[in-house]
mmCIF file with all atom_site columns, C-alpha atoms in Angstrom:
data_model
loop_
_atom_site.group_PDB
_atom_site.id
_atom_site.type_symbol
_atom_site.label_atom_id
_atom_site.label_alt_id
_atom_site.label_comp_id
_atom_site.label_asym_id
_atom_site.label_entity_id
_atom_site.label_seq_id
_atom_site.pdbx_PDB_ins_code
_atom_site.Cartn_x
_atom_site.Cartn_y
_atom_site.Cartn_z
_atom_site.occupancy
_atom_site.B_iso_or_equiv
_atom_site.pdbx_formal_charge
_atom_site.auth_seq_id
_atom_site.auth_comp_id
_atom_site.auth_asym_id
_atom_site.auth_atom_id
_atom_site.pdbx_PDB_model_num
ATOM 1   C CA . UNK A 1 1   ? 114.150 127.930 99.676  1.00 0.00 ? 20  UNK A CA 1
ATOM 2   C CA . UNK A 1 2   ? 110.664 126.459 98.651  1.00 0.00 ? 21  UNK A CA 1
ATOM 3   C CA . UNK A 1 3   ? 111.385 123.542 96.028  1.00 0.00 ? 22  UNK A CA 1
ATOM 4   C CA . UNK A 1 4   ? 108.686 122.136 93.692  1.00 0.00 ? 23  UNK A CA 1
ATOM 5   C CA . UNK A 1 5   ? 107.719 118.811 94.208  1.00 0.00 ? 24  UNK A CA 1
ATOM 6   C CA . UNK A 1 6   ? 107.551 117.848 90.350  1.00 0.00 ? 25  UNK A CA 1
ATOM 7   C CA . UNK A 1 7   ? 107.925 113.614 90.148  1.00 0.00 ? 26  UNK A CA 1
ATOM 8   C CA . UNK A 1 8   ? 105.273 113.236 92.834  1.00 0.00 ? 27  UNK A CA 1
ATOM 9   C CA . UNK A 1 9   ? 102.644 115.234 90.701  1.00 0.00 ? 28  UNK A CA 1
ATOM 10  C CA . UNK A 1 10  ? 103.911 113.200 87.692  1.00 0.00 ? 29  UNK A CA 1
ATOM 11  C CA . UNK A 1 11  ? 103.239 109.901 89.504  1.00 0.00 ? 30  UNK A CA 1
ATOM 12  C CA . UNK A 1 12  ? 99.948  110.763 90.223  1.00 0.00 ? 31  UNK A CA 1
ATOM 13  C CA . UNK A 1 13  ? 98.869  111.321 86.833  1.00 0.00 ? 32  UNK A CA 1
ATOM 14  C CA . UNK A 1 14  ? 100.310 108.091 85.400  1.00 0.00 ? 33  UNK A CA 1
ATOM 15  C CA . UNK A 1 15  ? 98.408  106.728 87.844  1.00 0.00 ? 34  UNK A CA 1
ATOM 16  C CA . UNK A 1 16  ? 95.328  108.199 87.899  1.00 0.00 ? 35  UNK A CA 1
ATOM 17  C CA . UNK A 1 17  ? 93.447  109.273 84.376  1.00 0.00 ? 36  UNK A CA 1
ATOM 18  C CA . UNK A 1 18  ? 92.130  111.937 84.242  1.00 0.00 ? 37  UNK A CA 1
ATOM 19  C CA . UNK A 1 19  ? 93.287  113.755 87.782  1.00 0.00 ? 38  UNK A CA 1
ATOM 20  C CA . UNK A 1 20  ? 93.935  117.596 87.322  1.00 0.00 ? 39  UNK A CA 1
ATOM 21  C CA . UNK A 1 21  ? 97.345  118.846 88.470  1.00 0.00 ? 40  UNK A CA 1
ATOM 22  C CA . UNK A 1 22  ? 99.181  121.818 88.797  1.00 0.00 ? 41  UNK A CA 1
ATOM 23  C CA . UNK A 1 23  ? 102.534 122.646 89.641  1.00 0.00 ? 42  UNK A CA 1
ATOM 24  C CA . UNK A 1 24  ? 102.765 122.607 93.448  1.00 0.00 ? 43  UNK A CA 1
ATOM 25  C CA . UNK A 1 25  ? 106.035 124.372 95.380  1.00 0.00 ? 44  UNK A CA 1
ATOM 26  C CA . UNK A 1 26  ? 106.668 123.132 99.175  1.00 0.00 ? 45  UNK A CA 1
ATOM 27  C CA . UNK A 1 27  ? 109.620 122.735 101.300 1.00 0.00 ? 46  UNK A CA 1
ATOM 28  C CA . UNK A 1 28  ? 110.677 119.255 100.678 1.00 0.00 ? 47  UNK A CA 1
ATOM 29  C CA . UNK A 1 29  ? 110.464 118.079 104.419 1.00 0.00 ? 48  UNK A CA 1
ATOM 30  C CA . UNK A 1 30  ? 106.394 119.324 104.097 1.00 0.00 ? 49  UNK A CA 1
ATOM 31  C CA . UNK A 1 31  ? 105.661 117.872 100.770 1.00 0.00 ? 50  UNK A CA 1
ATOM 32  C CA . UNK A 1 32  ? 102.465 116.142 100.919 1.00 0.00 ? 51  UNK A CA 1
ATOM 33  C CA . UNK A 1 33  ? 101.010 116.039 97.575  1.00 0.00 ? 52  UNK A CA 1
ATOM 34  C CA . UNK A 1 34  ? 102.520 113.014 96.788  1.00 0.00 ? 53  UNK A CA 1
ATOM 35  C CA . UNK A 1 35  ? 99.470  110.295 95.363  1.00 0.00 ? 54  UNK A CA 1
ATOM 36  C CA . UNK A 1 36  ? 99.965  106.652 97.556  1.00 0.00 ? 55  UNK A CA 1
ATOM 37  C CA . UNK A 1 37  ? 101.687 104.256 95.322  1.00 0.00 ? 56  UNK A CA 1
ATOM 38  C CA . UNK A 1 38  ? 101.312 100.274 96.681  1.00 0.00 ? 57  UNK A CA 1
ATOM 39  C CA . UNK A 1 39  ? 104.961 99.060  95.599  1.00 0.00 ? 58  UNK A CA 1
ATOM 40  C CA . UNK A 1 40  ? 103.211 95.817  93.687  1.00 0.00 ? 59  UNK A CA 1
ATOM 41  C CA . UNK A 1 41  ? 100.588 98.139  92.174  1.00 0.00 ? 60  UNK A CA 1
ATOM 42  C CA . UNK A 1 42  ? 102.331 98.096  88.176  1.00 0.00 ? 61  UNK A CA 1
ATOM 43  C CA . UNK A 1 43  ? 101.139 95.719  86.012  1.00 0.00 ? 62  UNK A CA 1
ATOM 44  C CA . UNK A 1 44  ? 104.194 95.948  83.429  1.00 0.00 ? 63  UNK A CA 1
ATOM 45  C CA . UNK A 1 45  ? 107.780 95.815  84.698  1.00 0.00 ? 64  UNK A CA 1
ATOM 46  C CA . UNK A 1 46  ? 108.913 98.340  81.822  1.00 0.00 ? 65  UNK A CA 1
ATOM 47  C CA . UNK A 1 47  ? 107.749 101.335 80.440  1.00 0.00 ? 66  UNK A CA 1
ATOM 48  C CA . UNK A 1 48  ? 105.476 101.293 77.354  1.00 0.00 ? 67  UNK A CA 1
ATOM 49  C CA . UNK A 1 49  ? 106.840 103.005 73.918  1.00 0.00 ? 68  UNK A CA 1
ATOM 50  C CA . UNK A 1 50  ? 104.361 105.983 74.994  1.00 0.00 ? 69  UNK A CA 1
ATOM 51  C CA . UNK A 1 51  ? 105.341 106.107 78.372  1.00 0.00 ? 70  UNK A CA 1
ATOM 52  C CA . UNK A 1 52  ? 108.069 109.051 78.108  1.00 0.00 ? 71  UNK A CA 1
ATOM 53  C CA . UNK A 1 53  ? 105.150 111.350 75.995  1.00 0.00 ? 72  UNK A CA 1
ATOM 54  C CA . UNK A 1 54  ? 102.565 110.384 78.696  1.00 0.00 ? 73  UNK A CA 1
ATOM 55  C CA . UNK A 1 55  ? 105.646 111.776 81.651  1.00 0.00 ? 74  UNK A CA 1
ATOM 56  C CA . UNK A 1 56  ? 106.093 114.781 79.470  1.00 0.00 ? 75  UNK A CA 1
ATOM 57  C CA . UNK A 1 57  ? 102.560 115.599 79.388  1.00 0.00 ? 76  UNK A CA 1
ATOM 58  C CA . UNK A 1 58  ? 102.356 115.272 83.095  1.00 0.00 ? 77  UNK A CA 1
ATOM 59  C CA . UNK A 1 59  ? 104.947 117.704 83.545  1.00 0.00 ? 78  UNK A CA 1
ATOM 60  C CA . UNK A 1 60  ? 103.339 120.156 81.449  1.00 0.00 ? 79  UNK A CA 1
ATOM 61  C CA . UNK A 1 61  ? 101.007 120.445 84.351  1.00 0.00 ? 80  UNK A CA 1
ATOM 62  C CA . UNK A 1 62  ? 97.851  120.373 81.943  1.00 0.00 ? 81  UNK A CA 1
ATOM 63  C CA . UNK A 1 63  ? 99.602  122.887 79.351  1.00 0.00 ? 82  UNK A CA 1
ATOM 64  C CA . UNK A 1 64  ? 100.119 120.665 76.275  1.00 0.00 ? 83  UNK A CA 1
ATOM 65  C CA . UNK A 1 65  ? 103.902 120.357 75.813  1.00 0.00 ? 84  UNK A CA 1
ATOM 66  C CA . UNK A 1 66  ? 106.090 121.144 73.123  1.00 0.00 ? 85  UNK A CA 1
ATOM 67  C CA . UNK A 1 67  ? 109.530 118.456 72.079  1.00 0.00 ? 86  UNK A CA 1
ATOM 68  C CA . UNK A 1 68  ? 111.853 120.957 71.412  1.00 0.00 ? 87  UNK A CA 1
ATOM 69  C CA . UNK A 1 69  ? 114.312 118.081 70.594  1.00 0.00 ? 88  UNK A CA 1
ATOM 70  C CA . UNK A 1 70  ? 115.575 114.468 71.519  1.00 0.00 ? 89  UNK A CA 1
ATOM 71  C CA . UNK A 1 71  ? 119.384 114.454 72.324  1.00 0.00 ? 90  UNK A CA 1
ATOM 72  C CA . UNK A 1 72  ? 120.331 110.985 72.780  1.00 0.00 ? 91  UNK A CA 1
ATOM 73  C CA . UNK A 1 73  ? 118.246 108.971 75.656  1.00 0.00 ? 92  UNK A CA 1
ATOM 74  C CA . UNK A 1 74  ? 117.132 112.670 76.691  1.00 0.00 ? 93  UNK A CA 1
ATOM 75  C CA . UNK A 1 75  ? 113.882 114.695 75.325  1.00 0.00 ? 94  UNK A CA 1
ATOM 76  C CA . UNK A 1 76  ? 114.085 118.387 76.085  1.00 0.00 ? 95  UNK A CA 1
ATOM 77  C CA . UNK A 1 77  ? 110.564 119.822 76.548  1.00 0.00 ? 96  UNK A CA 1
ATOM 78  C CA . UNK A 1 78  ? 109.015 123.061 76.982  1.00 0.00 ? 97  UNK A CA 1
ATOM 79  C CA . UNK A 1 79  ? 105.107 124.404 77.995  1.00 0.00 ? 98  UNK A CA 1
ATOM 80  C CA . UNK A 1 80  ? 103.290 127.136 79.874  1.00 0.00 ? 99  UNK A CA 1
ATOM 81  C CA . UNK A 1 81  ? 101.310 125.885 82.488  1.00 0.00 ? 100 UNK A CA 1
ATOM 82  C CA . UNK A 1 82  ? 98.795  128.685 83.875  1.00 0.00 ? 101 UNK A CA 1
ATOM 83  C CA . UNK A 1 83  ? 100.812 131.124 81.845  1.00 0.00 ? 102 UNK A CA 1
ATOM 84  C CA . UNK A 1 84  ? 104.245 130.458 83.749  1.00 0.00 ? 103 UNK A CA 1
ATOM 85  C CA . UNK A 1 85  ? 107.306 128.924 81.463  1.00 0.00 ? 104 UNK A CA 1
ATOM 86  C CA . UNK A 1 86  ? 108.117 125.274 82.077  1.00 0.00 ? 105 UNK A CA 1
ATOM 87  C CA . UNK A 1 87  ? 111.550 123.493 80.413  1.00 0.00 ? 106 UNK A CA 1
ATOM 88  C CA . UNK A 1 88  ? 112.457 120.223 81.012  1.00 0.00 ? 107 UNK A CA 1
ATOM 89  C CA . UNK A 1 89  ? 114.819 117.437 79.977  1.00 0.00 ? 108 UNK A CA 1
ATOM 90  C CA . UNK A 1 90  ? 113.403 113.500 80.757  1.00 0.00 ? 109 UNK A CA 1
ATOM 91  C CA . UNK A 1 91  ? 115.067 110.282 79.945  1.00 0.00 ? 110 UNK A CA 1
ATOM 92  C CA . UNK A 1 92  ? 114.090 106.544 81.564  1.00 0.00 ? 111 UNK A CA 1
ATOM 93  C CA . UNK A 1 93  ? 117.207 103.831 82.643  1.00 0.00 ? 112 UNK A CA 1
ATOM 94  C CA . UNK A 1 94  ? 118.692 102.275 80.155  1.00 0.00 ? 113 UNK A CA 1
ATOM 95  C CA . UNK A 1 95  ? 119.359 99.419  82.359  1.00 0.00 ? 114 UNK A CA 1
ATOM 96  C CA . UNK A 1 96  ? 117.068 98.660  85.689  1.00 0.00 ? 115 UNK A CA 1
ATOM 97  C CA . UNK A 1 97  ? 117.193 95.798  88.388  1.00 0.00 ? 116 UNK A CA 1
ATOM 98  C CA . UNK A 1 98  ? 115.697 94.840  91.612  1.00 0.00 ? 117 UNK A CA 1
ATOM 99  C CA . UNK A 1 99  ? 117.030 92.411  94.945  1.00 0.00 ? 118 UNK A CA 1
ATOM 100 C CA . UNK A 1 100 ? 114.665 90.250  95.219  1.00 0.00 ? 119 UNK A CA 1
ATOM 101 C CA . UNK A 1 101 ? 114.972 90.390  90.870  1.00 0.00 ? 120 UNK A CA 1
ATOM 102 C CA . UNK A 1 102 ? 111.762 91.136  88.550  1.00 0.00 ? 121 UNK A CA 1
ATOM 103 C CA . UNK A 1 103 ? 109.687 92.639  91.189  1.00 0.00 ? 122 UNK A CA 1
ATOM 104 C CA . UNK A 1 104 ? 107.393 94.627  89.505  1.00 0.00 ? 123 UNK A CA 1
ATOM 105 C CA . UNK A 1 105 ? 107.011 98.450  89.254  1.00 0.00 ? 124 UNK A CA 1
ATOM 106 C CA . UNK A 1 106 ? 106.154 101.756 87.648  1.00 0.00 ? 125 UNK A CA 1
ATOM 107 C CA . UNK A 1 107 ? 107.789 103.389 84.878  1.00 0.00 ? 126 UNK A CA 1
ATOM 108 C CA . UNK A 1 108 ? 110.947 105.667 86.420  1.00 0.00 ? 127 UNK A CA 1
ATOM 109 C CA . UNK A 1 109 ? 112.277 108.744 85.126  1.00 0.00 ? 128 UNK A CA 1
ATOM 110 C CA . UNK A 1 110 ? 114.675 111.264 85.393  1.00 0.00 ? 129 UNK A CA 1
ATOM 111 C CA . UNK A 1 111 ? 114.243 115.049 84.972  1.00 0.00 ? 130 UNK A CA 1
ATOM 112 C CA . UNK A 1 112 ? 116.302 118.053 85.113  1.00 0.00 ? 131 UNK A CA 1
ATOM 113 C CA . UNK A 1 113 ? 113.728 121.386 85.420  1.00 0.00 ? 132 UNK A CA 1
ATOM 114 C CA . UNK A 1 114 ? 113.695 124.780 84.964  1.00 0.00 ? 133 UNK A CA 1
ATOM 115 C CA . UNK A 1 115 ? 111.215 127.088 85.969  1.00 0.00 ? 134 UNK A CA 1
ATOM 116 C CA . UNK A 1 116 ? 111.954 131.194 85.748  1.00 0.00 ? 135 UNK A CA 1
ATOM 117 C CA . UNK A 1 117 ? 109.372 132.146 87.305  1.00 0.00 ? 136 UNK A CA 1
ATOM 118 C CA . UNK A 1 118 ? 110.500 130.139 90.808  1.00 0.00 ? 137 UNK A CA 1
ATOM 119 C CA . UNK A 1 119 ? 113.740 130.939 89.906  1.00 0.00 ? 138 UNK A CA 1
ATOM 120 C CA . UNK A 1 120 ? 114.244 127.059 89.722  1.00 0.00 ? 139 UNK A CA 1
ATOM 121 C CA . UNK A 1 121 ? 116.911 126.116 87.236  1.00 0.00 ? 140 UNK A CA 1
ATOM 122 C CA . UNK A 1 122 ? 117.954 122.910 86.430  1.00 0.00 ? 141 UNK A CA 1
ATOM 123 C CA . UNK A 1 123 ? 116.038 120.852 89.175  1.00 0.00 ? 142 UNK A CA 1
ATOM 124 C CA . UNK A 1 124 ? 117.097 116.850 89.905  1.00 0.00 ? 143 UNK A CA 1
ATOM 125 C CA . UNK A 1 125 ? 114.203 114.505 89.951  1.00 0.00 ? 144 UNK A CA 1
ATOM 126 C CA . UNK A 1 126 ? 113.594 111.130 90.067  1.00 0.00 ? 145 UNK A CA 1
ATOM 127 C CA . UNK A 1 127 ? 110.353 109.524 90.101  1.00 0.00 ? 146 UNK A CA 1
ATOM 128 C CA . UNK A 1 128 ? 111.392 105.984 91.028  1.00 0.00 ? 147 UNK A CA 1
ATOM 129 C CA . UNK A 1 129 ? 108.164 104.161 89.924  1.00 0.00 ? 148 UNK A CA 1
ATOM 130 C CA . UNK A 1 130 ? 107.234 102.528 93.344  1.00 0.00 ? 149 UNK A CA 1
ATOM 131 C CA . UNK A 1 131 ? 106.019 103.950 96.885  1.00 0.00 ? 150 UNK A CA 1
ATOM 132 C CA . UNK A 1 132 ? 109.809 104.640 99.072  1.00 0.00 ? 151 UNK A CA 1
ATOM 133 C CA . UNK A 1 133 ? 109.965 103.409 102.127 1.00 0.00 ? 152 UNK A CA 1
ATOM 134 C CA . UNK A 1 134 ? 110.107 105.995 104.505 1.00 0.00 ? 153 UNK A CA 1
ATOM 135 C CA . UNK A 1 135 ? 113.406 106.972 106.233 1.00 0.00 ? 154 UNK A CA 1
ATOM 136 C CA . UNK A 1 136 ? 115.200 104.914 104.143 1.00 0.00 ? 155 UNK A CA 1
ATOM 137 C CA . UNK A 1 137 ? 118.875 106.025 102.412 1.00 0.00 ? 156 UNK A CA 1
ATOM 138 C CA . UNK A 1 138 ? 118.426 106.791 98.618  1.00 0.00 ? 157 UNK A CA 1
ATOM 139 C CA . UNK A 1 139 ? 121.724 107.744 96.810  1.00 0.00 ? 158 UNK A CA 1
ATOM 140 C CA . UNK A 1 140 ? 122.590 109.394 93.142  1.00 0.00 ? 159 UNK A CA 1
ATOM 141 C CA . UNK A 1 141 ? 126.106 108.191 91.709  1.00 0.00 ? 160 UNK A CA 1
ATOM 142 C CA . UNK A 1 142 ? 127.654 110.128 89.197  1.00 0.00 ? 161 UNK A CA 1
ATOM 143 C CA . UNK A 1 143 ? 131.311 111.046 88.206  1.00 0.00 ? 162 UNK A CA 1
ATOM 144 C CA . UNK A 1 144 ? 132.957 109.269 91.242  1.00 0.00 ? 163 UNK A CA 1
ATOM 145 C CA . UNK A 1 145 ? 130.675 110.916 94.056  1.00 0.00 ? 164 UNK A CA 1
ATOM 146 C CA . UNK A 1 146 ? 127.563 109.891 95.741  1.00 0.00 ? 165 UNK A CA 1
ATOM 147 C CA . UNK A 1 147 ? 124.769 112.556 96.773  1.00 0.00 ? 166 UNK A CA 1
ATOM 148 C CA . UNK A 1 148 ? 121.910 112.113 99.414  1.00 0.00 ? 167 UNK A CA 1
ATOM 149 C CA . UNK A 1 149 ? 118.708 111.981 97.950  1.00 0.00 ? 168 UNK A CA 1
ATOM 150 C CA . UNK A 1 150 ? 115.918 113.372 100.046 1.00 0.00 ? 169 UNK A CA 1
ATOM 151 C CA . UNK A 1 151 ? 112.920 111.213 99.524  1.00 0.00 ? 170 UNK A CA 1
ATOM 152 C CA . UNK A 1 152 ? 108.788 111.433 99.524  1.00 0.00 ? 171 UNK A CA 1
ATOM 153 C CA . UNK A 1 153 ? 106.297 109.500 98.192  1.00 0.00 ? 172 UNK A CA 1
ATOM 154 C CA . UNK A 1 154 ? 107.866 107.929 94.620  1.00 0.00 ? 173 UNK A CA 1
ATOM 155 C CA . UNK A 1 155 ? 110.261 110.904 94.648  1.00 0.00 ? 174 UNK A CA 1
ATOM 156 C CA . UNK A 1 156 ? 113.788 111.660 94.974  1.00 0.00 ? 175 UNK A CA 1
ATOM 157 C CA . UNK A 1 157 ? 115.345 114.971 94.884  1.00 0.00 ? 176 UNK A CA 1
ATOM 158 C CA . UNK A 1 158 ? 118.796 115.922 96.071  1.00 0.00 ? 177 UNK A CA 1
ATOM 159 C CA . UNK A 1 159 ? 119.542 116.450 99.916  1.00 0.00 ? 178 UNK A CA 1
ATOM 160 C CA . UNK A 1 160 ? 121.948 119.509 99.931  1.00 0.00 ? 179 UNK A CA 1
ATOM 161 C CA . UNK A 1 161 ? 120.591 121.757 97.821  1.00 0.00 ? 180 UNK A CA 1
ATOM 162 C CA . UNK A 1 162 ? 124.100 123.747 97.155  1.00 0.00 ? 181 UNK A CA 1
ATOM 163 C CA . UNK A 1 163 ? 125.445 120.474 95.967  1.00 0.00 ? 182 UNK A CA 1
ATOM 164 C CA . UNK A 1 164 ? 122.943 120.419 92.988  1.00 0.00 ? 183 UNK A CA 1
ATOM 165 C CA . UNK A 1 165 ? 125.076 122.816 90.599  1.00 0.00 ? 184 UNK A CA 1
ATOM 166 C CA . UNK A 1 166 ? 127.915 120.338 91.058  1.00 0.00 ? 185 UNK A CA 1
ATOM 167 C CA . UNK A 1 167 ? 126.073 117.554 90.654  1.00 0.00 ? 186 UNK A CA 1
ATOM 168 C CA . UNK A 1 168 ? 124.758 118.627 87.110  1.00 0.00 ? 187 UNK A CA 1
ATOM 169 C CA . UNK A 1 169 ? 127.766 119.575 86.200  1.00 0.00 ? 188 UNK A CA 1
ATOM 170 C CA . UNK A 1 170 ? 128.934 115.810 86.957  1.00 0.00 ? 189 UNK A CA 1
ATOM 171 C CA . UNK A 1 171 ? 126.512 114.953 85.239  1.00 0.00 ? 190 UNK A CA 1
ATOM 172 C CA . UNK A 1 172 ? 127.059 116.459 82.042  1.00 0.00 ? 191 UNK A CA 1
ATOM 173 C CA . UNK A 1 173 ? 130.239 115.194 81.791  1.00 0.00 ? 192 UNK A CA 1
ATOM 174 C CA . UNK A 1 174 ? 129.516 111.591 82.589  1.00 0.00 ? 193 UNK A CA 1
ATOM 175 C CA . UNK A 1 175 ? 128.365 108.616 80.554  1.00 0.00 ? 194 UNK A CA 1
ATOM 176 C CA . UNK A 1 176 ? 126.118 107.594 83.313  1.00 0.00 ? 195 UNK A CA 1
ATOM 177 C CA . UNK A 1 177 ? 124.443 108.178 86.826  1.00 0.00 ? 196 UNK A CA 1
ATOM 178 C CA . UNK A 1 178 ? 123.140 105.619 88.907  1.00 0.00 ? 197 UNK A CA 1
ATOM 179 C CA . UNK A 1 179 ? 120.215 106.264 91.055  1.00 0.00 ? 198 UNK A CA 1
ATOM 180 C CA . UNK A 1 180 ? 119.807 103.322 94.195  1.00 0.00 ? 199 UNK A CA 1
ATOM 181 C CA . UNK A 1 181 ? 116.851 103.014 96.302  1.00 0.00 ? 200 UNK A CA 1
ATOM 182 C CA . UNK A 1 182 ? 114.468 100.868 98.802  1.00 0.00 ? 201 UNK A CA 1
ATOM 183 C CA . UNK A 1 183 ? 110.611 100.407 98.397  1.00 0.00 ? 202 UNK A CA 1
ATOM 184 C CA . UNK A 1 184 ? 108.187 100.431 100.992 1.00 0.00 ? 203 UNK A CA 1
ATOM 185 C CA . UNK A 1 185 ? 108.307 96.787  100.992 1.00 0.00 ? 204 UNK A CA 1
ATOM 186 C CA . UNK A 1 186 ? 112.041 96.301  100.895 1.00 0.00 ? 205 UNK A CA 1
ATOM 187 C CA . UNK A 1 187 ? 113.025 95.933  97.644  1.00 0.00 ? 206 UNK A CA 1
ATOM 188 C CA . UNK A 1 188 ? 116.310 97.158  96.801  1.00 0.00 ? 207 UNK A CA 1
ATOM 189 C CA . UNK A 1 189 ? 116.270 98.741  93.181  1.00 0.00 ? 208 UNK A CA 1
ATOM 190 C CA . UNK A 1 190 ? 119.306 100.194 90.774  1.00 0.00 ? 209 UNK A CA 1
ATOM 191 C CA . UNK A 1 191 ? 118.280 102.442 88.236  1.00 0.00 ? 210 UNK A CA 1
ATOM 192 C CA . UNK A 1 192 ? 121.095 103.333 85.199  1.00 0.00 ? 211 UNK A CA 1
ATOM 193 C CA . UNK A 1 193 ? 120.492 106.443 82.992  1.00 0.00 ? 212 UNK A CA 1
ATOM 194 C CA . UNK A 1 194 ? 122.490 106.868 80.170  1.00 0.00 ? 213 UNK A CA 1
ATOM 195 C CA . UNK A 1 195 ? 123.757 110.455 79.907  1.00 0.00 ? 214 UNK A CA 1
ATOM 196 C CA . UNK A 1 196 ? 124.315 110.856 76.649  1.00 0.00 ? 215 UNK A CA 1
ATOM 197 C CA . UNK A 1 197 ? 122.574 114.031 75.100  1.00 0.00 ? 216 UNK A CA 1
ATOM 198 C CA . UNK A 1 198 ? 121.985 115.439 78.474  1.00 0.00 ? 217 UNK A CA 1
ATOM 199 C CA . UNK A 1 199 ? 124.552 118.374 78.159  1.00 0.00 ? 218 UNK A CA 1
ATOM 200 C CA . UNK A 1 200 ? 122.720 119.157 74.634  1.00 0.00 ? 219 UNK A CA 1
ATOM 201 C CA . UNK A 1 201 ? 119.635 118.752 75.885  1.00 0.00 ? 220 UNK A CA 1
ATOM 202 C CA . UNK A 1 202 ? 120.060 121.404 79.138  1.00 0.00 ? 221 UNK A CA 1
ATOM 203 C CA . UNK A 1 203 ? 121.653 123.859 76.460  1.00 0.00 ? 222 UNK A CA 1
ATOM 204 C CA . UNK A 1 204 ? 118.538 123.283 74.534  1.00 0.00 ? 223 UNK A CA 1
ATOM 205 C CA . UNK A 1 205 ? 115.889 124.127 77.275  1.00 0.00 ? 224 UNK A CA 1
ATOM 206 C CA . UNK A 1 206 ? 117.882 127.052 78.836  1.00 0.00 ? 225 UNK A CA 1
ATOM 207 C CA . UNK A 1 207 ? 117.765 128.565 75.350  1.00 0.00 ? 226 UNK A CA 1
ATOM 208 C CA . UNK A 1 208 ? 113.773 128.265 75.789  1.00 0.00 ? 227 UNK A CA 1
ATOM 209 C CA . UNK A 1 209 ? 113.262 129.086 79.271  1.00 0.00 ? 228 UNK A CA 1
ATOM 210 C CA . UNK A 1 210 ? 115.901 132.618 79.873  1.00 0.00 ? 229 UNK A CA 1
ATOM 211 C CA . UNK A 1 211 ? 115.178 134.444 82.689  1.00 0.00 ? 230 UNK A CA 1
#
């Protein structure tokens, strides 16, 4: 099943003012629209106040989006993007560190999607806020069990697709998931989101975005 490849069009446009995007669907071992991230390339170590408006926008793929509410650490979001119903929920780590410590990066982010029109709902991202290094093992903890994250570009999404439903269901009953990864350059990095509001926030969207 064709999967959108939603962080890696979000990177770009924190990255690059001013590019145009769209939402883009490919089969995650094909997904090429990725923009080149150099792992040393942020100036800031954290995210700006504005960053998580600036994410949401990207999302919106150009449609200007709507904050249907904040739950906790997690924004639920909604827009129509070339006429086609978009719903979100986005949060950044609460806590964030790095082996070698305070290398620099990008902003990260977490997003749970859902998209009736691709019949997407409730989509895991990550955009990890540096350039992955390729073939290397990225991991999602949450509730006592680990998943496989399937990797490209500054994105992570999960490996096993039928494990997804689970997962979010973890995940709504957790306090926190903890996302582990290794830059191009071979810095180990361990993301924390808190997941409080997260259940509220997915009720929220899927009231916006029915079928």
């Amino acid at each position: 099943m064709a999967r959108p490849i939603l962080t890696s069009l979000l990177a770009s446009t924190l990255l690059c003012a001013g590019a145009s995007l769209a939402l883009a669907q490919a089969t995650p071992p094909a997904a090429p629209k990725a923009a080149a991230k150099k792992d040393a390339a942020p100036k800031q170590p954290a995210a700006k106040p504005d960053a998580a408006p600036a994410a949401a926008a990207a999302a919106a793929g150009g449609a200007e989006p709507t904050l249907l509410g904040q739950y906790g650490t997690w924004g639920a979001y909604s827009a129509t993007p070339a006429g086609k119903r978009v719903c979100f929920a986005l949060a950044k780590p609460s806590a964030s560190k790095t082996n070698p410590p305070n290398r620099p990066r990008d902003p990260a982010y977490a997003f749970v999607s859902t998209r009736p029109a691709e019949k997407v709902i409730n989509e895991v991202s990550i955009m990890i806020g540096y350039q992955l290094k390729p073939g290397s093992e990225s991991t999602l903890e949450v509730g006592g069990a680990s998943y496989s994250m399937y990797t490209q570009g500054d994105g992570l999404w999960i490996k096993n697709a039928a494990e997804e439903e689970r997962m979010v269901d973890a995940m709504r009953k957790s306090a926190d998931v903890t996302v582990k990864g290794m830059s191009a350059k071979g810095t180990e990095t361990t993301d924390t989101f808190s997941l409080k509001g997260l259940s509220q926030a997915l009720d929220r969207i899927a009231q916006d975005c029915r079928r």
